[in-house]
Amino acid sequence: MVKVTYVQPDGSSRTCEVAPGDSVMDGALDNGIAGIVAQCGGGCTCATCHCYVREPFFGRLPVPHPDEAEMLDYVPGRRANSRLSCQIRLSAALDGLIVDVPPRQT
């Protein structure tokens, strides 16, 4: 299992164990993490699973697929470390990943 910590806008956090191969979004939905809405269910068509990925993990991720990059253009509050959690597949290299949930999703 891969440990992922989801940090809420108020600073509270919750660490969950997620199966390798699942997405950060899957882990959030399976564990009832507030703020990861995922209206499209992981289809990379809505951007309601937006999150901020902390270093050093952000640097370990592959560059976003063009579809993800396009969706991120529509995210309010986009930052340099913004990603769609549905597009982050977990592996042992991401064990300990920390993501910040934005204050609101579109």
mmCIF file with all atom_site columns, C-alpha atoms in Angstrom:
data_model
loop_
_atom_site.group_PDB
_atom_site.id
_atom_site.type_symbol
_atom_site.label_atom_id
_atom_site.label_alt_id
_atom_site.label_comp_id
_atom_site.label_asym_id
_atom_site.label_entity_id
_atom_site.label_seq_id
_atom_site.pdbx_PDB_ins_code
_atom_site.Cartn_x
_atom_site.Cartn_y
_atom_site.Cartn_z
_atom_site.occupancy
_atom_site.B_iso_or_equiv
_atom_site.pdbx_formal_charge
_atom_site.auth_seq_id
_atom_site.auth_comp_id
_atom_site.auth_asym_id
_atom_site.auth_atom_id
_atom_site.pdbx_PDB_model_num
ATOM 1   C CA . MET A 1 1   ? 0.000   0.000  0.000   1.00 0.00 ? 1   MET A CA 1
ATOM 2   C CA . VAL A 1 2   ? 1.017   3.601  -0.640  1.00 0.00 ? 2   VAL A CA 1
ATOM 3   C CA . LYS A 1 3   ? 0.521   6.248  2.041   1.00 0.00 ? 3   LYS A CA 1
ATOM 4   C CA . VAL A 1 4   ? -1.080  9.498  0.884   1.00 0.00 ? 4   VAL A CA 1
ATOM 5   C CA . THR A 1 5   ? -1.715  12.465 3.153   1.00 0.00 ? 5   THR A CA 1
ATOM 6   C CA . TYR A 1 6   ? -4.551  14.790 2.206   1.00 0.00 ? 6   TYR A CA 1
ATOM 7   C CA . VAL A 1 7   ? -4.250  18.245 3.797   1.00 0.00 ? 7   VAL A CA 1
ATOM 8   C CA . GLN A 1 8   ? -7.409  20.340 4.063   1.00 0.00 ? 8   GLN A CA 1
ATOM 9   C CA . PRO A 1 9   ? -7.440  24.142 3.665   1.00 0.00 ? 9   PRO A CA 1
ATOM 10  C CA . ASP A 1 10  ? -7.786  24.503 7.464   1.00 0.00 ? 10  ASP A CA 1
ATOM 11  C CA . GLY A 1 11  ? -4.528  22.569 7.969   1.00 0.00 ? 11  GLY A CA 1
ATOM 12  C CA . SER A 1 12  ? -6.103  19.350 9.207   1.00 0.00 ? 12  SER A CA 1
ATOM 13  C CA . SER A 1 13  ? -4.852  16.226 7.488   1.00 0.00 ? 13  SER A CA 1
ATOM 14  C CA . ARG A 1 14  ? -5.577  12.563 7.069   1.00 0.00 ? 14  ARG A CA 1
ATOM 15  C CA . THR A 1 15  ? -3.199  9.857  5.918   1.00 0.00 ? 15  THR A CA 1
ATOM 16  C CA . CYS A 1 16  ? -4.685  6.951  3.986   1.00 0.00 ? 16  CYS A CA 1
ATOM 17  C CA . GLU A 1 17  ? -3.289  3.752  2.543   1.00 0.00 ? 17  GLU A CA 1
ATOM 18  C CA . VAL A 1 18  ? -4.091  3.383  -1.144  1.00 0.00 ? 18  VAL A CA 1
ATOM 19  C CA . ALA A 1 19  ? -3.386  0.439  -3.426  1.00 0.00 ? 19  ALA A CA 1
ATOM 20  C CA . PRO A 1 20  ? -0.561  0.864  -5.937  1.00 0.00 ? 20  PRO A CA 1
ATOM 21  C CA . GLY A 1 21  ? -2.030  1.566  -9.361  1.00 0.00 ? 21  GLY A CA 1
ATOM 22  C CA . ASP A 1 22  ? -4.994  3.456  -7.928  1.00 0.00 ? 22  ASP A CA 1
ATOM 23  C CA . SER A 1 23  ? -5.126  7.210  -8.365  1.00 0.00 ? 23  SER A CA 1
ATOM 24  C CA . VAL A 1 24  ? -4.876  9.874  -5.694  1.00 0.00 ? 24  VAL A CA 1
ATOM 25  C CA . MET A 1 25  ? -8.533  10.618 -6.527  1.00 0.00 ? 25  MET A CA 1
ATOM 26  C CA . ASP A 1 26  ? -9.504  6.964  -5.958  1.00 0.00 ? 26  ASP A CA 1
ATOM 27  C CA . GLY A 1 27  ? -7.860  7.107  -2.541  1.00 0.00 ? 27  GLY A CA 1
ATOM 28  C CA . ALA A 1 28  ? -9.735  10.289 -1.661  1.00 0.00 ? 28  ALA A CA 1
ATOM 29  C CA . LEU A 1 29  ? -13.108 8.923  -2.729  1.00 0.00 ? 29  LEU A CA 1
ATOM 30  C CA . ASP A 1 30  ? -12.576 5.532  -1.072  1.00 0.00 ? 30  ASP A CA 1
ATOM 31  C CA . ASN A 1 31  ? -11.687 7.245  2.198   1.00 0.00 ? 31  ASN A CA 1
ATOM 32  C CA . GLY A 1 32  ? -14.265 10.028 2.225   1.00 0.00 ? 32  GLY A CA 1
ATOM 33  C CA . ILE A 1 33  ? -11.799 12.885 1.849   1.00 0.00 ? 33  ILE A CA 1
ATOM 34  C CA . ALA A 1 34  ? -13.679 16.188 1.705   1.00 0.00 ? 34  ALA A CA 1
ATOM 35  C CA . GLY A 1 35  ? -12.900 18.547 -1.149  1.00 0.00 ? 35  GLY A CA 1
ATOM 36  C CA . ILE A 1 36  ? -12.065 16.010 -3.841  1.00 0.00 ? 36  ILE A CA 1
ATOM 37  C CA . VAL A 1 37  ? -15.374 16.062 -5.713  1.00 0.00 ? 37  VAL A CA 1
ATOM 38  C CA . ALA A 1 38  ? -14.429 14.100 -8.849  1.00 0.00 ? 38  ALA A CA 1
ATOM 39  C CA . GLN A 1 39  ? -17.689 14.719 -10.703 1.00 0.00 ? 39  GLN A CA 1
ATOM 40  C CA . CYS A 1 40  ? -16.492 12.911 -13.843 1.00 0.00 ? 40  CYS A CA 1
ATOM 41  C CA . GLY A 1 41  ? -15.225 9.893  -11.908 1.00 0.00 ? 41  GLY A CA 1
ATOM 42  C CA . GLY A 1 42  ? -11.681 10.175 -13.161 1.00 0.00 ? 42  GLY A CA 1
ATOM 43  C CA . GLY A 1 43  ? -12.308 10.862 -16.839 1.00 0.00 ? 43  GLY A CA 1
ATOM 44  C CA . CYS A 1 44  ? -10.139 14.002 -16.884 1.00 0.00 ? 44  CYS A CA 1
ATOM 45  C CA . THR A 1 45  ? -13.088 16.076 -18.052 1.00 0.00 ? 45  THR A CA 1
ATOM 46  C CA . CYS A 1 46  ? -14.130 18.204 -15.066 1.00 0.00 ? 46  CYS A CA 1
ATOM 47  C CA . ALA A 1 47  ? -11.120 19.296 -12.924 1.00 0.00 ? 47  ALA A CA 1
ATOM 48  C CA . THR A 1 48  ? -13.082 18.827 -9.666  1.00 0.00 ? 48  THR A CA 1
ATOM 49  C CA . CYS A 1 49  ? -10.334 16.572 -8.329  1.00 0.00 ? 49  CYS A CA 1
ATOM 50  C CA . HIS A 1 50  ? -7.732  19.334 -8.482  1.00 0.00 ? 50  HIS A CA 1
ATOM 51  C CA . CYS A 1 51  ? -5.029  19.254 -5.811  1.00 0.00 ? 51  CYS A CA 1
ATOM 52  C CA . TYR A 1 52  ? -1.637  20.770 -5.042  1.00 0.00 ? 52  TYR A CA 1
ATOM 53  C CA . VAL A 1 53  ? 1.229   18.280 -4.908  1.00 0.00 ? 53  VAL A CA 1
ATOM 54  C CA . ARG A 1 54  ? 4.007   19.027 -2.436  1.00 0.00 ? 54  ARG A CA 1
ATOM 55  C CA . GLU A 1 55  ? 7.698   18.547 -3.089  1.00 0.00 ? 55  GLU A CA 1
ATOM 56  C CA . PRO A 1 56  ? 9.611   16.361 -3.397  1.00 0.00 ? 56  PRO A CA 1
ATOM 57  C CA . PHE A 1 57  ? 6.722   14.417 -4.921  1.00 0.00 ? 57  PHE A CA 1
ATOM 58  C CA . PHE A 1 58  ? 5.724   16.985 -7.528  1.00 0.00 ? 58  PHE A CA 1
ATOM 59  C CA . GLY A 1 59  ? 9.131   16.595 -9.149  1.00 0.00 ? 59  GLY A CA 1
ATOM 60  C CA . ARG A 1 60  ? 8.645   12.816 -9.329  1.00 0.00 ? 60  ARG A CA 1
ATOM 61  C CA . LEU A 1 61  ? 5.486   13.043 -11.420 1.00 0.00 ? 61  LEU A CA 1
ATOM 62  C CA . PRO A 1 62  ? 5.529   12.788 -15.197 1.00 0.00 ? 62  PRO A CA 1
ATOM 63  C CA . VAL A 1 63  ? 4.533   15.904 -17.095 1.00 0.00 ? 63  VAL A CA 1
ATOM 64  C CA . PRO A 1 64  ? 0.770   16.248 -17.415 1.00 0.00 ? 64  PRO A CA 1
ATOM 65  C CA . HIS A 1 65  ? -0.904  14.655 -20.433 1.00 0.00 ? 65  HIS A CA 1
ATOM 66  C CA . PRO A 1 66  ? -2.161  17.379 -22.813 1.00 0.00 ? 66  PRO A CA 1
ATOM 67  C CA . ASP A 1 67  ? -5.769  16.674 -21.734 1.00 0.00 ? 67  ASP A CA 1
ATOM 68  C CA . GLU A 1 68  ? -4.858  17.277 -18.088 1.00 0.00 ? 68  GLU A CA 1
ATOM 69  C CA . ALA A 1 69  ? -2.877  20.399 -18.942 1.00 0.00 ? 69  ALA A CA 1
ATOM 70  C CA . GLU A 1 70  ? -5.895  21.772 -20.809 1.00 0.00 ? 70  GLU A CA 1
ATOM 71  C CA . MET A 1 71  ? -8.260  21.056 -17.904 1.00 0.00 ? 71  MET A CA 1
ATOM 72  C CA . LEU A 1 72  ? -5.865  22.751 -15.478 1.00 0.00 ? 72  LEU A CA 1
ATOM 73  C CA . ASP A 1 73  ? -6.196  25.935 -17.546 1.00 0.00 ? 73  ASP A CA 1
ATOM 74  C CA . TYR A 1 74  ? -9.761  26.220 -16.197 1.00 0.00 ? 74  TYR A CA 1
ATOM 75  C CA . VAL A 1 75  ? -8.931  25.663 -12.522 1.00 0.00 ? 75  VAL A CA 1
ATOM 76  C CA . PRO A 1 76  ? -9.422  28.683 -10.266 1.00 0.00 ? 76  PRO A CA 1
ATOM 77  C CA . GLY A 1 77  ? -6.435  29.062 -7.967  1.00 0.00 ? 77  GLY A CA 1
ATOM 78  C CA . ARG A 1 78  ? -4.103  27.124 -10.248 1.00 0.00 ? 78  ARG A CA 1
ATOM 79  C CA . ARG A 1 79  ? -0.515  27.025 -9.024  1.00 0.00 ? 79  ARG A CA 1
ATOM 80  C CA . ALA A 1 80  ? 2.725   25.683 -10.439 1.00 0.00 ? 80  ALA A CA 1
ATOM 81  C CA . ASN A 1 81  ? 2.180   22.472 -8.441  1.00 0.00 ? 81  ASN A CA 1
ATOM 82  C CA . SER A 1 82  ? -1.472  21.963 -9.474  1.00 0.00 ? 82  SER A CA 1
ATOM 83  C CA . ARG A 1 83  ? -2.469  18.545 -10.793 1.00 0.00 ? 83  ARG A CA 1
ATOM 84  C CA . LEU A 1 84  ? -5.659  16.563 -11.274 1.00 0.00 ? 84  LEU A CA 1
ATOM 85  C CA . SER A 1 85  ? -5.669  13.804 -8.675  1.00 0.00 ? 85  SER A CA 1
ATOM 86  C CA . CYS A 1 86  ? -7.366  11.426 -11.137 1.00 0.00 ? 86  CYS A CA 1
ATOM 87  C CA . GLN A 1 87  ? -4.228  11.524 -13.263 1.00 0.00 ? 87  GLN A CA 1
ATOM 88  C CA . ILE A 1 88  ? -1.739  10.653 -10.504 1.00 0.00 ? 88  ILE A CA 1
ATOM 89  C CA . ARG A 1 89  ? -1.266  6.870  -10.389 1.00 0.00 ? 89  ARG A CA 1
ATOM 90  C CA . LEU A 1 90  ? 0.303   5.690  -7.172  1.00 0.00 ? 90  LEU A CA 1
ATOM 91  C CA . SER A 1 91  ? 3.441   3.593  -6.947  1.00 0.00 ? 91  SER A CA 1
ATOM 92  C CA . ALA A 1 92  ? 6.100   2.855  -4.342  1.00 0.00 ? 92  ALA A CA 1
ATOM 93  C CA . ALA A 1 93  ? 8.003   5.930  -5.589  1.00 0.00 ? 93  ALA A CA 1
ATOM 94  C CA . LEU A 1 94  ? 5.132   8.096  -4.324  1.00 0.00 ? 94  LEU A CA 1
ATOM 95  C CA . ASP A 1 95  ? 4.836   6.485  -0.880  1.00 0.00 ? 95  ASP A CA 1
ATOM 96  C CA . GLY A 1 96  ? 4.368   9.325  1.609   1.00 0.00 ? 96  GLY A CA 1
ATOM 97  C CA . LEU A 1 97  ? 2.826   11.660 -0.969  1.00 0.00 ? 97  LEU A CA 1
ATOM 98  C CA . ILE A 1 98  ? 1.309   14.833 0.463   1.00 0.00 ? 98  ILE A CA 1
ATOM 99  C CA . VAL A 1 99  ? -1.375  16.741 -1.439  1.00 0.00 ? 99  VAL A CA 1
ATOM 100 C CA . ASP A 1 100 ? -3.211  19.881 -0.441  1.00 0.00 ? 100 ASP A CA 1
ATOM 101 C CA . VAL A 1 101 ? -6.923  20.095 -1.176  1.00 0.00 ? 101 VAL A CA 1
ATOM 102 C CA . PRO A 1 102 ? -7.928  23.513 -2.544  1.00 0.00 ? 102 PRO A CA 1
ATOM 103 C CA . PRO A 1 103 ? -10.445 25.681 -0.706  1.00 0.00 ? 103 PRO A CA 1
ATOM 104 C CA . ARG A 1 104 ? -13.088 24.913 -3.333  1.00 0.00 ? 104 ARG A CA 1
ATOM 105 C CA . GLN A 1 105 ? -13.558 22.981 -6.562  1.00 0.00 ? 105 GLN A CA 1
ATOM 106 C CA . THR A 1 106 ? -15.373 24.342 -9.600  1.00 0.00 ? 106 THR A CA 1
#
